[in-house]
PDB file of C-alpha atoms and ligand atoms in Angstrom:
ATOM      1  CA  MET A   1     -85.424 154.438 -54.103  1.00 46.00           C
ATOM      2  CA  SER A   2     -85.040 158.242 -53.899  1.00 51.00           C
ATOM      3  CA  GLU A   3     -87.086 159.577 -56.857  1.00 71.00           C
ATOM      4  CA  THR A   4     -90.836 159.338 -57.001  1.00 82.00           C
ATOM      5  CA  ASN A   5     -92.063 156.235 -59.104  1.00 88.00           C
ATOM      6  CA  ASN A   6     -94.808 158.074 -61.287  1.00 93.00           C
ATOM      7  CA  THR A   7     -95.523 155.098 -63.287  1.00 97.00           C
ATOM      8  CA  ILE A   8     -98.948 153.714 -63.004  1.00 98.00           C
ATOM      9  CA  PHE A   9     -97.427 150.673 -61.579  1.00 98.00           C
ATOM     10  CA  GLY A  10     -95.585 152.939 -59.002  1.00 97.00           C
ATOM     11  CA  LYS A  11     -99.278 153.921 -58.060  1.00 97.00           C
ATOM     12  CA  ILE A  12    -100.399 150.413 -57.797  1.00 98.00           C
ATOM     13  CA  LEU A  13     -97.643 149.722 -55.561  1.00 98.00           C
ATOM     14  CA  ARG A  14     -98.503 152.457 -53.170  1.00 97.00           C
ATOM     15  CA  GLY A  15    -102.241 151.738 -53.481  1.00 97.00           C
ATOM     16  CA  GLU A  16    -103.065 154.658 -55.004  1.00 97.00           C
ATOM     17  CA  ILE A  17    -104.863 153.016 -57.887  1.00 96.00           C
ATOM     18  CA  PRO A  18    -106.580 149.405 -57.228  1.00 98.00           C
ATOM     19  CA  SER A  19    -105.362 146.246 -58.572  1.00 98.00           C
ATOM     20  CA  ASP A  20    -106.449 142.693 -58.187  1.00 98.00           C
ATOM     21  CA  ARG A  21    -103.578 141.514 -56.556  1.00 98.00           C
ATOM     22  CA  VAL A  22    -102.528 137.645 -56.530  1.00 98.00           C
ATOM     23  CA  TRP A  23     -99.155 137.657 -55.026  1.00 98.00           C
ATOM     24  CA  GLU A  24     -97.522 139.809 -52.588  1.00 98.00           C
ATOM     25  CA  ASP A  25     -94.188 139.497 -51.002  1.00 98.00           C
ATOM     26  CA  ASP A  26     -91.185 141.806 -49.540  1.00 98.00           C
ATOM     27  CA  LYS A  27     -89.657 142.077 -52.922  1.00 98.00           C
ATOM     28  CA  CYS A  28     -92.711 141.893 -55.518  1.00 98.00           C
ATOM     29  CA  ILE A  29     -96.291 142.024 -56.039  1.00 98.00           C
ATOM     30  CA  ALA A  30     -98.437 140.483 -58.888  1.00 98.00           C
ATOM     31  CA  PHE A  31    -101.842 141.456 -60.207  1.00 98.00           C
ATOM     32  CA  ARG A  32    -104.201 140.810 -63.039  1.00 98.00           C
ATOM     33  CA  ASP A  33    -103.731 142.731 -66.319  1.00 98.00           C
ATOM     34  CA  VAL A  34    -106.479 145.715 -66.750  1.00 98.00           C
ATOM     35  CA  ASN A  35    -106.761 144.786 -70.590  1.00 98.00           C
ATOM     36  CA  PRO A  36    -106.152 140.821 -70.624  1.00 98.00           C
ATOM     37  CA  ALA A  37    -104.572 139.358 -73.829  1.00 98.00           C
ATOM     38  CA  ALA A  38    -105.323 135.906 -72.618  1.00 98.00           C
ATOM     39  CA  PRO A  39    -107.596 134.176 -70.189  1.00 98.00           C
ATOM     40  CA  THR A  40    -104.672 134.603 -67.469  1.00 98.00           C
ATOM     41  CA  HIS A  41    -102.884 137.633 -67.946  1.00 98.00           C
ATOM     42  CA  ILE A  42    -100.861 138.604 -64.687  1.00 99.00           C
ATOM     43  CA  LEU A  43     -97.915 141.110 -64.339  1.00 99.00           C
ATOM     44  CA  VAL A  44     -95.268 140.366 -61.664  1.00 99.00           C
ATOM     45  CA  ILE A  45     -93.522 143.584 -60.877  1.00 98.00           C
ATOM     46  CA  PRO A  46     -90.605 144.512 -58.326  1.00 98.00           C
ATOM     47  CA  ARG A  47     -91.129 146.722 -55.422  1.00 98.00           C
ATOM     48  CA  GLN A  48     -87.898 148.400 -56.572  1.00 98.00           C
ATOM     49  CA  HIS A  49     -88.294 150.971 -59.303  1.00 97.00           C
ATOM     50  CA  ILE A  50     -86.327 149.412 -62.281  1.00 98.00           C
ATOM     51  CA  PRO A  51     -87.491 150.938 -65.493  1.00 98.00           C
ATOM     52  CA  THR A  52     -86.665 148.574 -67.987  1.00 98.00           C
ATOM     53  CA  LEU A  53     -84.817 145.235 -68.511  1.00 98.00           C
ATOM     54  CA  ASN A  54     -81.885 147.492 -69.728  1.00 98.00           C
ATOM     55  CA  ASP A  55     -81.763 148.784 -66.023  1.00 98.00           C
ATOM     56  CA  ILE A  56     -81.180 145.461 -64.212  1.00 98.00           C
ATOM     57  CA  SER A  57     -77.907 145.736 -62.305  1.00 98.00           C
ATOM     58  CA  GLU A  58     -75.597 142.950 -60.969  1.00 98.00           C
ATOM     59  CA  GLN A  59     -77.089 143.746 -57.291  1.00 98.00           C
ATOM     60  CA  ASP A  60     -80.561 142.842 -58.774  1.00 98.00           C
ATOM     61  CA  LYS A  61     -79.734 139.138 -60.020  1.00 98.00           C
ATOM     62  CA  SER A  62     -81.383 137.487 -56.867  1.00 98.00           C
ATOM     63  CA  LEU A  63     -84.507 139.916 -57.263  1.00 98.00           C
ATOM     64  CA  ILE A  64     -85.016 138.773 -60.855  1.00 98.00           C
ATOM     65  CA  GLY A  65     -84.354 135.043 -59.821  1.00 98.00           C
ATOM     66  CA  HIS A  66     -86.971 135.667 -57.203  1.00 98.00           C
ATOM     67  CA  MET A  67     -89.542 136.837 -59.455  1.00 99.00           C
ATOM     68  CA  VAL A  68     -89.206 133.840 -62.132  1.00 98.00           C
ATOM     69  CA  TRP A  69     -89.638 131.597 -59.034  1.00 98.00           C
ATOM     70  CA  VAL A  70     -92.806 133.828 -58.272  1.00 99.00           C
ATOM     71  CA  VAL A  71     -93.919 133.244 -61.525  1.00 99.00           C
ATOM     72  CA  GLY A  72     -93.967 129.706 -61.457  1.00 98.00           C
ATOM     73  CA  GLN A  73     -95.784 129.731 -57.985  1.00 98.00           C
ATOM     74  CA  ILE A  74     -98.607 131.811 -59.506  1.00 98.00           C
ATOM     75  CA  ALA A  75     -98.784 129.637 -62.808  1.00 98.00           C
ATOM     76  CA  ALA A  76     -99.521 126.776 -60.418  1.00 98.00           C
ATOM     77  CA  GLN A  77    -101.889 128.779 -58.164  1.00 98.00           C
ATOM     78  CA  GLU A  78    -103.813 129.780 -61.370  1.00 98.00           C
ATOM     79  CA  GLY A  79    -103.836 126.326 -62.773  1.00 98.00           C
ATOM     80  CA  ILE A  80    -101.943 127.040 -66.125  1.00 98.00           C
ATOM     81  CA  ALA A  81     -98.721 125.071 -65.115  1.00 98.00           C
ATOM     82  CA  GLU A  82     -99.630 121.728 -66.498  1.00 98.00           C
ATOM     83  CA  ASP A  83    -101.121 123.390 -69.932  1.00 98.00           C
ATOM     84  CA  GLY A  84     -98.577 125.702 -70.159  1.00 98.00           C
ATOM     85  CA  TYR A  85     -98.311 129.388 -70.599  1.00 98.00           C
ATOM     86  CA  ARG A  86     -95.847 132.140 -71.703  1.00 98.00           C
ATOM     87  CA  LEU A  87     -93.310 134.643 -69.966  1.00 98.00           C
ATOM     88  CA  VAL A  88     -93.005 138.127 -71.751  1.00 98.00           C
ATOM     89  CA  VAL A  89     -90.969 140.954 -70.811  1.00 98.00           C
ATOM     90  CA  ASN A  90     -91.232 143.967 -73.179  1.00 98.00           C
ATOM     91  CA  CYS A  91     -88.237 146.318 -73.544  1.00 98.00           C
ATOM     92  CA  ASN A  92     -88.516 149.973 -74.609  1.00 98.00           C
ATOM     93  CA  GLU A  93     -90.621 151.344 -77.618  1.00 98.00           C
ATOM     94  CA  ARG A  94     -89.893 148.398 -80.322  1.00 97.00           C
ATOM     95  CA  GLY A  95     -90.306 145.903 -77.750  1.00 98.00           C
ATOM     96  CA  GLY A  96     -93.814 147.385 -76.830  1.00 97.00           C
ATOM     97  CA  GLN A  97     -93.278 148.521 -73.413  1.00 98.00           C
ATOM     98  CA  THR A  98     -95.841 151.330 -72.520  1.00 98.00           C
ATOM     99  CA  VAL A  99     -95.241 151.134 -68.705  1.00 98.00           C
ATOM    100  CA  TYR A 100     -91.718 152.036 -67.469  1.00 98.00           C
ATOM    101  CA  HIS A 101     -91.573 149.863 -64.421  1.00 98.00           C
ATOM    102  CA  LEU A 102     -90.093 146.445 -65.171  1.00 98.00           C
ATOM    103  CA  HIS A 103     -92.935 143.668 -65.489  1.00 98.00           C
ATOM    104  CA  MET A 104     -93.146 140.320 -66.528  1.00 99.00           C
ATOM    105  CA  HIS A 105     -96.157 139.129 -68.230  1.00 98.00           C
ATOM    106  CA  ILE A 106     -97.821 135.630 -67.470  1.00 98.00           C
ATOM    107  CA  LEU A 107    -100.111 134.751 -70.308  1.00 98.00           C
ATOM    108  CA  GLY A 108    -102.130 131.561 -70.245  1.00 98.00           C
ATOM    109  CA  GLY A 109    -105.483 129.824 -70.590  1.00 98.00           C
ATOM    110  CA  ARG A 110    -105.597 129.305 -74.257  1.00 97.00           C
ATOM    111  CA  GLY A 111    -102.987 128.171 -77.020  1.00 96.00           C
ATOM    112  CA  LEU A 112    -100.697 130.991 -77.933  1.00 96.00           C
ATOM    113  CA  SER A 113     -99.174 131.323 -81.470  1.00 94.00           C
ATOM    114  CA  TRP A 114     -95.265 131.508 -82.072  1.00 94.00           C
ATOM    115  CA  PRO A 115     -93.504 133.661 -83.259  1.00 93.00           C
ATOM    116  CA  PRO A 116     -95.846 136.593 -82.152  1.00 86.00           C
ATOM    117  CA  GLY A 117     -96.464 139.387 -84.674  1.00 76.00           C
TER     118      GLY A 117
HETATM  119  P1  LIG B   1     -96.300 146.615 -71.553  1.00 56.82           P
HETATM  120  O1  LIG B   1     -96.856 147.301 -72.642  1.00 56.82           O
HETATM  121  O2  LIG B   1     -95.491 147.989 -70.753  1.00 56.82           O
HETATM  122  O3  LIG B   1     -95.276 145.512 -71.473  1.00 56.82           O
HETATM  123  O4  LIG B   1     -97.448 146.451 -70.674  1.00 56.82           O
HETATM  124  C1  LIG B   1     -98.303 147.091 -69.710  1.00 56.82           C
HETATM  125  C2  LIG B   1     -99.359 146.217 -69.313  1.00 56.82           C
HETATM  126  O5  LIG B   1    -100.087 147.175 -68.372  1.00 56.82           O
HETATM  127  C3  LIG B   1    -100.392 146.328 -70.381  1.00 56.82           C
HETATM  128  O6  LIG B   1    -100.634 144.938 -70.614  1.00 56.82           O
HETATM  129  C4  LIG B   1    -101.701 146.934 -69.785  1.00 56.82           C
HETATM  130  O7  LIG B   1    -102.758 146.385 -70.219  1.00 56.82           O
HETATM  131  C5  LIG B   1    -101.192 146.973 -68.174  1.00 56.82           C
HETATM  132  N1  LIG B   1    -101.920 148.344 -67.645  1.00 56.82           N
HETATM  133  C6  LIG B   1    -101.816 149.385 -67.725  1.00 56.82           C
HETATM  134  N2  LIG B   1    -102.423 150.259 -66.902  1.00 56.82           N
HETATM  135  C7  LIG B   1    -103.004 149.345 -66.195  1.00 56.82           C
HETATM  136  C8  LIG B   1    -103.507 149.451 -64.680  1.00 56.82           C
HETATM  137  O8  LIG B   1    -103.943 150.562 -64.242  1.00 56.82           O
HETATM  138  N3  LIG B   1    -104.046 148.267 -64.170  1.00 56.82           N
HETATM  139  C9  LIG B   1    -103.638 147.467 -64.529  1.00 56.82           C
HETATM  140  N4  LIG B   1    -103.895 146.093 -63.718  1.00 56.82           N
HETATM  141  N5  LIG B   1    -102.771 147.029 -65.781  1.00 56.82           N
HETATM  142  C10 LIG B   1    -102.532 148.066 -66.439  1.00 56.82           C
END
């Protein structure tokens, strides 16, 4: 990564602002959302700065697969795997993305309506 990742998640990755981390490995980290939309609301982010879903390249496919595997590990760790949960990735303005560092939302701990509003 040559450019400085000045997003809030870049700062979290560098430890410049605190986060409640629930997972950490060489490819990604996960931490609790500061403004949870459900009893369990965890964000999984890659260490590599990928701004949006649209910026995932072919060489990132194994990273994205790893992150989805981590989601399952965290769901088990949090005790929401059996009851069920939702995985959300917002992309760009109409998708509701506010932080331009790719992240997966894990939402669980309550019933979630479908379709979303
Ligand atoms: P987006 O809207 O981009 O899909 O999701 C961004 C998420 O990041 C939001 O759910 C928001 O609550 C969360 N968030 C924003 N700033 C911080 C922060 O400083 N710490 C943590 N833990 N979460 C944050």
